[in-house]
PDB file of C-alpha atoms (C1' of nucleotides) in Angstrom:
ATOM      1  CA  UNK A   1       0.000   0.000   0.000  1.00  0.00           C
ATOM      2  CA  UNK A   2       1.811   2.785  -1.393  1.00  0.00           C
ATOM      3  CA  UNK A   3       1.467   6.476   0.815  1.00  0.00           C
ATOM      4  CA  UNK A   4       0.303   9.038  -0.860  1.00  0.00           C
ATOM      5  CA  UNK A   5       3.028  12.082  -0.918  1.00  0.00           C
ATOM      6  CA  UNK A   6       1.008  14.867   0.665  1.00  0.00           C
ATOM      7  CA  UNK A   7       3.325  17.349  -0.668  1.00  0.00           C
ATOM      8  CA  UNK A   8       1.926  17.138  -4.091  1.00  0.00           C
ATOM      9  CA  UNK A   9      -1.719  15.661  -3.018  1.00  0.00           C
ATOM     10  CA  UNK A  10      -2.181  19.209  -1.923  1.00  0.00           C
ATOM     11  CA  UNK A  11      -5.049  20.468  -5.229  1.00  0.00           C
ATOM     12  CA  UNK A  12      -3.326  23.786  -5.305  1.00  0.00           C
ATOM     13  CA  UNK A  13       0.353  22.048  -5.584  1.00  0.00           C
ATOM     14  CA  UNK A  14      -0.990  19.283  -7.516  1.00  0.00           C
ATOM     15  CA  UNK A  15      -2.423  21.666 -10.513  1.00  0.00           C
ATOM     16  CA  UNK A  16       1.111  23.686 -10.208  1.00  0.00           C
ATOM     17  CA  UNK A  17       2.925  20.788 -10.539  1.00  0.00           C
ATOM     18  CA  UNK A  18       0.921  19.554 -13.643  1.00  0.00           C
ATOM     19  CA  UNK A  19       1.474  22.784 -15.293  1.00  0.00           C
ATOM     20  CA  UNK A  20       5.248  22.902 -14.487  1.00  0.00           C
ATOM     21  CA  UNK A  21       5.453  19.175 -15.854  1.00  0.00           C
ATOM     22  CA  UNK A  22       4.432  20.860 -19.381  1.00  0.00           C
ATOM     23  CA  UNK A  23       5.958  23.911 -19.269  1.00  0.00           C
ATOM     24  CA  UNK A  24       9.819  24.189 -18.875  1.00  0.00           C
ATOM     25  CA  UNK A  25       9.523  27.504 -16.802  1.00  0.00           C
ATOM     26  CA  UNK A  26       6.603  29.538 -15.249  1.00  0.00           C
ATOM     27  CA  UNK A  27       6.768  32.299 -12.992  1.00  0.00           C
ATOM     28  CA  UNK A  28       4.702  33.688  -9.737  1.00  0.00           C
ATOM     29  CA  UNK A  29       1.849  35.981 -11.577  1.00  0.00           C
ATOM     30  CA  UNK A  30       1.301  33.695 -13.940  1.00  0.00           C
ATOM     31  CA  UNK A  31       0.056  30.913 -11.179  1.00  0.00           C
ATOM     32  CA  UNK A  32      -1.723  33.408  -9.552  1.00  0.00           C
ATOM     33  CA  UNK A  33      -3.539  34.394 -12.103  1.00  0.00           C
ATOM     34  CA  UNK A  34      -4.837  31.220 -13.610  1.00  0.00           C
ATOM     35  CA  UNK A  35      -5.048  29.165 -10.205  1.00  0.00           C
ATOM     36  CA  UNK A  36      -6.801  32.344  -8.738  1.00  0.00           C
ATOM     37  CA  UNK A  37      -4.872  32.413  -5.178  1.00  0.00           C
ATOM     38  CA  UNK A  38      -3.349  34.676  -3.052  1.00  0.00           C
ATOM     39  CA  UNK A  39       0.050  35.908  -3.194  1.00  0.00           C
ATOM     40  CA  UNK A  40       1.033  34.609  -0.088  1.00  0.00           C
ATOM     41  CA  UNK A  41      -1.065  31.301  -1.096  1.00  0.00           C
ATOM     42  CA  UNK A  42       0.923  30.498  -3.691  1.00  0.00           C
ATOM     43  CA  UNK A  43       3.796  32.068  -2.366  1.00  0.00           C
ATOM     44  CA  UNK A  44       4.068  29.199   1.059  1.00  0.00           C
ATOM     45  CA  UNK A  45       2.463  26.445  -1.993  1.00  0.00           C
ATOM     46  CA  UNK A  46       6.089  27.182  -3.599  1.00  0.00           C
ATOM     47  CA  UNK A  47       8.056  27.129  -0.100  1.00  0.00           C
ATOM     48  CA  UNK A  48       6.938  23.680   0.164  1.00  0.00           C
ATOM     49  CA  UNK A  49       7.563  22.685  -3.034  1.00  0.00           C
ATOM     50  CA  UNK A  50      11.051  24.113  -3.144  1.00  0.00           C
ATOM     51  CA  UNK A  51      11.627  22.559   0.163  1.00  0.00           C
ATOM     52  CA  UNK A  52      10.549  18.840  -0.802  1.00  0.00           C
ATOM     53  CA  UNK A  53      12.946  19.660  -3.899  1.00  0.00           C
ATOM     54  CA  UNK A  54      10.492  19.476  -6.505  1.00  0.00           C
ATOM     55  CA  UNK A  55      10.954  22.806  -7.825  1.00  0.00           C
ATOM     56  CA  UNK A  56      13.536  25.382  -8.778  1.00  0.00           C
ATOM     57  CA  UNK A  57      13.049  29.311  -8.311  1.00  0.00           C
ATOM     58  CA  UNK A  58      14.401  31.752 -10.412  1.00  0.00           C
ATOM     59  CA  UNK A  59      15.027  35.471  -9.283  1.00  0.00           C
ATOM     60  CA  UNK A  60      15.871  37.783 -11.836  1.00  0.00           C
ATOM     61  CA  UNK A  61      14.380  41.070 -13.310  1.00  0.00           C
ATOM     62  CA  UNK A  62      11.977  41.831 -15.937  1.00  0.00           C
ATOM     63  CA  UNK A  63      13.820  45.259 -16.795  1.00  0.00           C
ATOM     64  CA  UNK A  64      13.549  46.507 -12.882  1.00  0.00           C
ATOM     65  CA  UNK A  65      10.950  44.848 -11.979  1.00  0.00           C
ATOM     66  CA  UNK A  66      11.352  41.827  -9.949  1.00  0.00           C
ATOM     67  CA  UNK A  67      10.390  38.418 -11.664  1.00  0.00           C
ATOM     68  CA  UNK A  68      10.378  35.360  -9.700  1.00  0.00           C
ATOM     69  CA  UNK A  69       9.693  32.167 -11.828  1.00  0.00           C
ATOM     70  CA  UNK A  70       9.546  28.192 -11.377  1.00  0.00           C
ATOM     71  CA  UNK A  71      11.120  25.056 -13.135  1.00  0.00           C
ATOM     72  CA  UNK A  72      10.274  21.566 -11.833  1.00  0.00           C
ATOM     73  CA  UNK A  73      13.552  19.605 -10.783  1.00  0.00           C
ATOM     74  CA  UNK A  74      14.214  15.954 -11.889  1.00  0.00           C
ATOM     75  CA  UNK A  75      13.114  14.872  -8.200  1.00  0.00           C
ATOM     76  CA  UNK A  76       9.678  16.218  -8.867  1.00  0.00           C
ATOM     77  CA  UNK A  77       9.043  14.871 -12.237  1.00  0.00           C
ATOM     78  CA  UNK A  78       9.518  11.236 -10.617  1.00  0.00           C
ATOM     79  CA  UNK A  79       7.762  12.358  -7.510  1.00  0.00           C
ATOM     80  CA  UNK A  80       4.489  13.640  -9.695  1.00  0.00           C
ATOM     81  CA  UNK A  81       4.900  10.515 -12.112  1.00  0.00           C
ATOM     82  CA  UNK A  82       5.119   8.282  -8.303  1.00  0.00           C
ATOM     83  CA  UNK A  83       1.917  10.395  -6.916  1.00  0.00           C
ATOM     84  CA  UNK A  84       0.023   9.029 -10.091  1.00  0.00           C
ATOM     85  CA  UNK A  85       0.762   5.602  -9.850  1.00  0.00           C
ATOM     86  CA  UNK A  86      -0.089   5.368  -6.010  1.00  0.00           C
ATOM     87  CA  UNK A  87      -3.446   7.128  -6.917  1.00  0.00           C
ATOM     88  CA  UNK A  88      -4.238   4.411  -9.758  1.00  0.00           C
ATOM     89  CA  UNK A  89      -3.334   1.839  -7.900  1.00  0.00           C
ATOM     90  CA  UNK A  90      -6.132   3.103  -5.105  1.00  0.00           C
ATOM     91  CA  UNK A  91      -8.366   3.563  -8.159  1.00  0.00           C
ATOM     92  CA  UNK A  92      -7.755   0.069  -9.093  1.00  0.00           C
ATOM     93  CA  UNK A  93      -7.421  -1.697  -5.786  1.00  0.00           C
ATOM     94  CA  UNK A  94     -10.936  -2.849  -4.167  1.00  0.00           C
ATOM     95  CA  UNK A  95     -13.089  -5.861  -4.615  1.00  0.00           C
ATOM     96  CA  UNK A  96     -11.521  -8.052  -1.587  1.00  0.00           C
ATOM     97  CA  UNK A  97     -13.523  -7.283   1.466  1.00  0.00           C
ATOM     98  CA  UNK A  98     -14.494  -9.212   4.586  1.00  0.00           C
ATOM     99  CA  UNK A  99     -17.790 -10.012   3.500  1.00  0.00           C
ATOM    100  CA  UNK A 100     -19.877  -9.183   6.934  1.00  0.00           C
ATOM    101  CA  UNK A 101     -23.084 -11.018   7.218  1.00  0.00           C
ATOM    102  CA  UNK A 102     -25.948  -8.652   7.619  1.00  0.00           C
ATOM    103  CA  UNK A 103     -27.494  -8.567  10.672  1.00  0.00           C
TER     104      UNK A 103
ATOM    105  CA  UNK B   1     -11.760  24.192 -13.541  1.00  0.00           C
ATOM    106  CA  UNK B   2     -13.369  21.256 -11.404  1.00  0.00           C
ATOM    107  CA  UNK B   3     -12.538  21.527  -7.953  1.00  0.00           C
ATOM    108  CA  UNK B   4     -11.049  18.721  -5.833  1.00  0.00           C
ATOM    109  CA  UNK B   5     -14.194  17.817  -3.183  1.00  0.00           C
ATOM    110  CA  UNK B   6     -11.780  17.488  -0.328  1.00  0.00           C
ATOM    111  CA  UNK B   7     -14.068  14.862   1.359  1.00  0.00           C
ATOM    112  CA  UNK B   8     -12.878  12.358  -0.840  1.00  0.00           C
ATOM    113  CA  UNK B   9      -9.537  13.887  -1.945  1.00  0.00           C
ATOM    114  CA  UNK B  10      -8.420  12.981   1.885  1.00  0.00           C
ATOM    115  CA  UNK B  11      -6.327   9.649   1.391  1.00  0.00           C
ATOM    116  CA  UNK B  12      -8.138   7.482   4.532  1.00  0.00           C
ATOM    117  CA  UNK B  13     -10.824   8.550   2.719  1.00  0.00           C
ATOM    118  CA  UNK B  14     -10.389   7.341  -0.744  1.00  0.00           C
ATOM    119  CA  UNK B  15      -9.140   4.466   0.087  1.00  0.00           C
ATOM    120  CA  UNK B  16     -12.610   4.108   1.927  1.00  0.00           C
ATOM    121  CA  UNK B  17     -14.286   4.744  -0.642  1.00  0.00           C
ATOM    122  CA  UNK B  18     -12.388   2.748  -3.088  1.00  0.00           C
ATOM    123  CA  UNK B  19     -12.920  -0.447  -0.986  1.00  0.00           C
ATOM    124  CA  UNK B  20     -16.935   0.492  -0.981  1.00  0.00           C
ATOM    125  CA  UNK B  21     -17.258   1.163  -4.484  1.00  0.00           C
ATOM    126  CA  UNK B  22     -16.461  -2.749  -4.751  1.00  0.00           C
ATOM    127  CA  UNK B  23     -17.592  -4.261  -1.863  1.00  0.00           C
ATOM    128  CA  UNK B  24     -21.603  -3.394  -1.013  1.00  0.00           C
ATOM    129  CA  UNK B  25     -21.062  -4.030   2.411  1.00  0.00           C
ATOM    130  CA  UNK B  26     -18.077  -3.664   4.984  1.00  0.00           C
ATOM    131  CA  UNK B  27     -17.386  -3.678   8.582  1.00  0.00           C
ATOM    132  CA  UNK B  28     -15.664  -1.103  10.607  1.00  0.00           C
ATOM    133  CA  UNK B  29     -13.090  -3.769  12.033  1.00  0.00           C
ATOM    134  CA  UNK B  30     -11.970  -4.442   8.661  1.00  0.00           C
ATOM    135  CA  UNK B  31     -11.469  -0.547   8.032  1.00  0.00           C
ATOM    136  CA  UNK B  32      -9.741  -0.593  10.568  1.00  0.00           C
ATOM    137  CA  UNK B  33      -6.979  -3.569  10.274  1.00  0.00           C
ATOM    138  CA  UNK B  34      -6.972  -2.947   5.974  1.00  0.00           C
ATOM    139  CA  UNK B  35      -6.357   0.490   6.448  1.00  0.00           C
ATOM    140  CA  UNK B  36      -3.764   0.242   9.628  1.00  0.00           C
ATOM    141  CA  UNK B  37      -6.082   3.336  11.457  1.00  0.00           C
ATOM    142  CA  UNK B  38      -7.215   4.020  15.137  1.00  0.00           C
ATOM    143  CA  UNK B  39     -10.616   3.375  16.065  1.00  0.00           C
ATOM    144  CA  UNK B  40     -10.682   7.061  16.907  1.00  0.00           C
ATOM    145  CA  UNK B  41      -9.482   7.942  13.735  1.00  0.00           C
ATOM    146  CA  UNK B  42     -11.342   5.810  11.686  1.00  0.00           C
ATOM    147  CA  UNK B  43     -14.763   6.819  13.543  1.00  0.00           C
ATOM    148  CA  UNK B  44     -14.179  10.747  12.470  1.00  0.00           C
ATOM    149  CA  UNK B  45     -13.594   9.627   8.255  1.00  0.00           C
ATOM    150  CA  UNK B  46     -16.768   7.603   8.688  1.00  0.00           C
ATOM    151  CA  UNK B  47     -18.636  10.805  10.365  1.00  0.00           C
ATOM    152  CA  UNK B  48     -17.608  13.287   7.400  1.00  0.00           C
ATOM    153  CA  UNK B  49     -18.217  10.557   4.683  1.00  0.00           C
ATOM    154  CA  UNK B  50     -21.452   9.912   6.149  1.00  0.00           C
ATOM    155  CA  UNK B  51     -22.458  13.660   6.836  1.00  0.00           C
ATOM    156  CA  UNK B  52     -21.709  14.093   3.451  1.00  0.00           C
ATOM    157  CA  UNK B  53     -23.865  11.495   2.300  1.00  0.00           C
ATOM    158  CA  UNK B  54     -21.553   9.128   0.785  1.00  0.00           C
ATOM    159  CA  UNK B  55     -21.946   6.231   3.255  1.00  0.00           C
ATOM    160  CA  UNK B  56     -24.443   4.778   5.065  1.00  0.00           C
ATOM    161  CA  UNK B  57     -24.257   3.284   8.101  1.00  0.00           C
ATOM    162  CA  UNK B  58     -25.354  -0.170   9.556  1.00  0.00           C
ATOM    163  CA  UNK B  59     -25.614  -1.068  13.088  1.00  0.00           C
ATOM    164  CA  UNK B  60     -26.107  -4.627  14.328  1.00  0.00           C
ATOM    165  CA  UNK B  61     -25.556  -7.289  16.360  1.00  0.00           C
ATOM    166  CA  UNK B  62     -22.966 -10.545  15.672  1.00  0.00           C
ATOM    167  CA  UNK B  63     -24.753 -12.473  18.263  1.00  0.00           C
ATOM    168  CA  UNK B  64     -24.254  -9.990  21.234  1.00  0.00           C
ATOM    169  CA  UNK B  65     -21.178  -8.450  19.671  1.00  0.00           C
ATOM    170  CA  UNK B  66     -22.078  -4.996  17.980  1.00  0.00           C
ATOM    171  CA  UNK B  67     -21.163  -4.865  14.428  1.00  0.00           C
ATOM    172  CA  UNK B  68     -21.166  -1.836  12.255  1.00  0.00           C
ATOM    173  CA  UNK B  69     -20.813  -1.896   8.740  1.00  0.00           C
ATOM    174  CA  UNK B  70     -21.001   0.733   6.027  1.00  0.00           C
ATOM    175  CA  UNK B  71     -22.706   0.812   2.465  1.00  0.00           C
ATOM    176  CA  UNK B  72     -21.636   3.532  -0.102  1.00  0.00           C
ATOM    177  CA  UNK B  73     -24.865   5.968  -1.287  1.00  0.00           C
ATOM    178  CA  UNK B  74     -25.489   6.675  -4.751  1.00  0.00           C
ATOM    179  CA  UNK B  75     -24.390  10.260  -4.331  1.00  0.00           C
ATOM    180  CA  UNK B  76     -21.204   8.407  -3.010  1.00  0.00           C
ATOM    181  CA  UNK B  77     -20.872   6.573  -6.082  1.00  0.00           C
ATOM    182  CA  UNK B  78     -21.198   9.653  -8.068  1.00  0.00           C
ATOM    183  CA  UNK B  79     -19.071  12.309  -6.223  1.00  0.00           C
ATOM    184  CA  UNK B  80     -15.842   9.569  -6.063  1.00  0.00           C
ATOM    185  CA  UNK B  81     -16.740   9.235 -10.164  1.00  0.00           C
ATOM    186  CA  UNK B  82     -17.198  12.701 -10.404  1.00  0.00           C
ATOM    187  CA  UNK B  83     -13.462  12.868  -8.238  1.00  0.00           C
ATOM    188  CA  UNK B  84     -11.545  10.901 -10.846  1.00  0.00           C
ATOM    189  CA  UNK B  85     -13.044  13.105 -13.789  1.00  0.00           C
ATOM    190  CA  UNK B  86     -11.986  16.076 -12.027  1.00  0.00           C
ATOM    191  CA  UNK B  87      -8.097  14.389 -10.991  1.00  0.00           C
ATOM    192  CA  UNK B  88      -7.901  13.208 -14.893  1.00  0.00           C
ATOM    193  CA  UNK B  89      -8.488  16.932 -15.601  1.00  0.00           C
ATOM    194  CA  UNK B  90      -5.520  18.155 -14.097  1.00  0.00           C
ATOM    195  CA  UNK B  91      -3.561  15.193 -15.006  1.00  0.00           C
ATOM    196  CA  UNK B  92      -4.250  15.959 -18.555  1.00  0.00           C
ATOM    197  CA  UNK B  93      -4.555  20.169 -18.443  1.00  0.00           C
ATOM    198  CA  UNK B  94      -0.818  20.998 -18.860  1.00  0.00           C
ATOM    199  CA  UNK B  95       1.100  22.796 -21.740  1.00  0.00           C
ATOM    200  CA  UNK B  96       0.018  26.168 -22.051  1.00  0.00           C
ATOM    201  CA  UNK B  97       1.628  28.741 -19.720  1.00  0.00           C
ATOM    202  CA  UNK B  98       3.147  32.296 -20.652  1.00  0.00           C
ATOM    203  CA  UNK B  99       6.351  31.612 -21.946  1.00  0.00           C
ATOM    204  CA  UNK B 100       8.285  34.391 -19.084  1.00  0.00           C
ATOM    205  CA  UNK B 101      11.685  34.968 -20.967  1.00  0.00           C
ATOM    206  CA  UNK B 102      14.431  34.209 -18.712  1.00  0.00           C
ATOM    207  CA  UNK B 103      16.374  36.922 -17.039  1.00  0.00           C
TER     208      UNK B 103
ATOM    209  C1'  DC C   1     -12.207 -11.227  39.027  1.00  0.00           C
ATOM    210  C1'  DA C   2      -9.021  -9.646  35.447  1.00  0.00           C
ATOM    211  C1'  DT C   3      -7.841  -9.066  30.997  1.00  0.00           C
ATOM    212  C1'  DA C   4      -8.829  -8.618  26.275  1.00  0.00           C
ATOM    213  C1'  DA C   5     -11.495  -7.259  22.378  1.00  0.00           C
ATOM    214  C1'  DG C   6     -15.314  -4.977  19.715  1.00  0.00           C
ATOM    215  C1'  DG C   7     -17.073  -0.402  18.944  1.00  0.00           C
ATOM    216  C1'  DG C   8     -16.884   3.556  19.649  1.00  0.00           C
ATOM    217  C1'  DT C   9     -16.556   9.113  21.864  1.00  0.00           C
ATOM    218  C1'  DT C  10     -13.900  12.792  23.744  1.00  0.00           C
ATOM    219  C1'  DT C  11      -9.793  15.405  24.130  1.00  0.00           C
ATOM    220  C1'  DG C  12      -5.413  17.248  22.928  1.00  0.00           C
ATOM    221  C1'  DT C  13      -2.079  18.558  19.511  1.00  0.00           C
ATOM    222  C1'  DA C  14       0.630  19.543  15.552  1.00  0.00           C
ATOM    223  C1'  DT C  15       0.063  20.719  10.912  1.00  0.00           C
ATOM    224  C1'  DC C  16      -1.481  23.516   7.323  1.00  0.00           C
ATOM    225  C1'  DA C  17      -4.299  26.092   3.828  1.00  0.00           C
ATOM    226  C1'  DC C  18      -5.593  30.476   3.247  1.00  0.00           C
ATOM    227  C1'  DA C  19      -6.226  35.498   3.575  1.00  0.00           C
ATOM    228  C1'  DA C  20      -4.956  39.909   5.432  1.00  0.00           C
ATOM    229  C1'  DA C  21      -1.451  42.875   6.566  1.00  0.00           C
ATOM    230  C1'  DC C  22       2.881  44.403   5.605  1.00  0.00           C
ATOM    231  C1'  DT C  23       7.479  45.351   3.055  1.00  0.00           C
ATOM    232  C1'  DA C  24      10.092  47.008  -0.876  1.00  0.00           C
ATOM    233  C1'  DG C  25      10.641  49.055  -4.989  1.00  0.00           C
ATOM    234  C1'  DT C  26       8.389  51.487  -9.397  1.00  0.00           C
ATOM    235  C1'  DT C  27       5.584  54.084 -12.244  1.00  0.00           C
ATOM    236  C1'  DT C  28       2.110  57.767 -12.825  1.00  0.00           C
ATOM    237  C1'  DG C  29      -0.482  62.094 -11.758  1.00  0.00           C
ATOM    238  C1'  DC C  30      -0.153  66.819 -10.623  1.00  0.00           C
TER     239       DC C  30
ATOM    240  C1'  DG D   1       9.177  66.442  -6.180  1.00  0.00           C
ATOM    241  C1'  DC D   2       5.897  64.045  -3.720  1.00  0.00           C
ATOM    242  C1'  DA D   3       1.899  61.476  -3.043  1.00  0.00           C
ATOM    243  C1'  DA D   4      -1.111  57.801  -4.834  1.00  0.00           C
ATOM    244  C1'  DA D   5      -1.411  53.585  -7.017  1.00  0.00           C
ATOM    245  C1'  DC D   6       0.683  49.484  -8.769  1.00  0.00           C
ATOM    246  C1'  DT D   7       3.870  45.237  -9.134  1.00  0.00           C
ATOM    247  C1'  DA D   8       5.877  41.571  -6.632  1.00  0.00           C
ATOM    248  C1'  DG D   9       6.405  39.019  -2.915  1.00  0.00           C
ATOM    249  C1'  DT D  10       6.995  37.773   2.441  1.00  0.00           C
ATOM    250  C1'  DT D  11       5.335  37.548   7.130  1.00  0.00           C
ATOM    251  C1'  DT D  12       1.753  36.900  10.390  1.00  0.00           C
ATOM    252  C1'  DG D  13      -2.582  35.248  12.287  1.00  0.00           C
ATOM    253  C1'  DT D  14      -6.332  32.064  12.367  1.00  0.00           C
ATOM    254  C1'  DG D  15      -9.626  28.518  11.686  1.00  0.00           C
ATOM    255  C1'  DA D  16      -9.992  23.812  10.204  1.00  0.00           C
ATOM    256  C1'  DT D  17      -8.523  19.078  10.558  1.00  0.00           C
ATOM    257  C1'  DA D  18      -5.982  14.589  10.594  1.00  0.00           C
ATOM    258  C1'  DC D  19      -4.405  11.779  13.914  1.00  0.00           C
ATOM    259  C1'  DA D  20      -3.313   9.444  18.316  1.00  0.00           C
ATOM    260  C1'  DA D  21      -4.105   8.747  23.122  1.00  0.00           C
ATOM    261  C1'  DA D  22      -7.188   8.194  26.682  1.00  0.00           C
ATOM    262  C1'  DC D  23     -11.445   6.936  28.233  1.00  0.00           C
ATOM    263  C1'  DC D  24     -16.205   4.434  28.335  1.00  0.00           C
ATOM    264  C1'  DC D  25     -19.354   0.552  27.877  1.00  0.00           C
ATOM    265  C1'  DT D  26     -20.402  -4.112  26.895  1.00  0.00           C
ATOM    266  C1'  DT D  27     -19.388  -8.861  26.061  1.00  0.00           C
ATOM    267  C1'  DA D  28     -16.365 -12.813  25.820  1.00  0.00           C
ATOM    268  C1'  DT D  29     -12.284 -15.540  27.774  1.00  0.00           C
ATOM    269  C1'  DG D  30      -9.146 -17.599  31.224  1.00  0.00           C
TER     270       DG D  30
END
DNA sequence: CATAAGGGTTTGTATCACAAACTAGTTTGC
DNA sequence: GCAAACTAGTTTGTGATACAAACCCTTATG
């Protein structure tokens, strides 16, 4: 019985994940924009993320403004592609029960 | 952009489920040795998934032992479905983010 | 009688998702 | 040149909750 990794069963850090798994490089307004949360949401979502080692952050500037973007690390493409199998095999895995007599 | 119905999306949970969707009838000592919980524990998932509607409860007697067992609802049925639909969606919903040129 | 086991409820706690407030720097209006 | 508003992000506070431990009641077992 596989655990589930509750660092990426999280819905907010699951959708980020899935869109860094197709996307190379995405940074902080664009997450907030299409996931609809909070700075400071997203911005402890990442901390977690970047602490379990599943993402990169990038600081640079976008002429002088500050841009702060995201790449998903090797560790987190076989964490994501882990979280998926343990959910299937929940999915798949039922059908042997005690079978209690009723009443 | 289906949200996650955090009822299910709670691990204990879905594995509860899982086992009803395929099993018409089972018995909170098996919950509890399958799924390695406390009684306690155990007790609180089956309060939300039934306060939700999702399970329904059966109280007995094994001879003079007390024996409860739980039955997934229709609307349990089709919320877990409607879960999976809503997982595939972000498992599948990648690939187009702004493309933030790098420093 | 004591201990165990089924079937819970209550209580305590550590974690955590989320928003609101705040910081820091930048552009715009006048 | 200075205030108001905006971009970008961090820190702080709080309510919810997953979980275990402790307790309760009843029935078997030795």
């Amino acid at each position: 019985m596989t655990d589930i990794d509750r660092t990426i069963h999280e819905p907010v850090r699951l959708r980020i994940l899935a869109i860094l798994s197709g996307v190379d490089l995405a940074d902080f307004k664009f997450f907030v924009t299409t996931l609809g949360l909070s700075k400071g949401n997203l911005s402890s979502h990442m901390d977690k993320l970047e602490q379990a080692g599943y993402v990169e952050v990038q600081k640079g500037f976008n002429g002088k403004i500050p841009r702060t973007a995201y790449r998903m690390t090797d560790a987190g493409r076989k964490a994501l592609a882990d979280y998926w199998i343990a959910l299937d095999q929940i999915r798949t895995a039922c059908t042997e029960a005690d079978g209690p007599t009723p009443s």
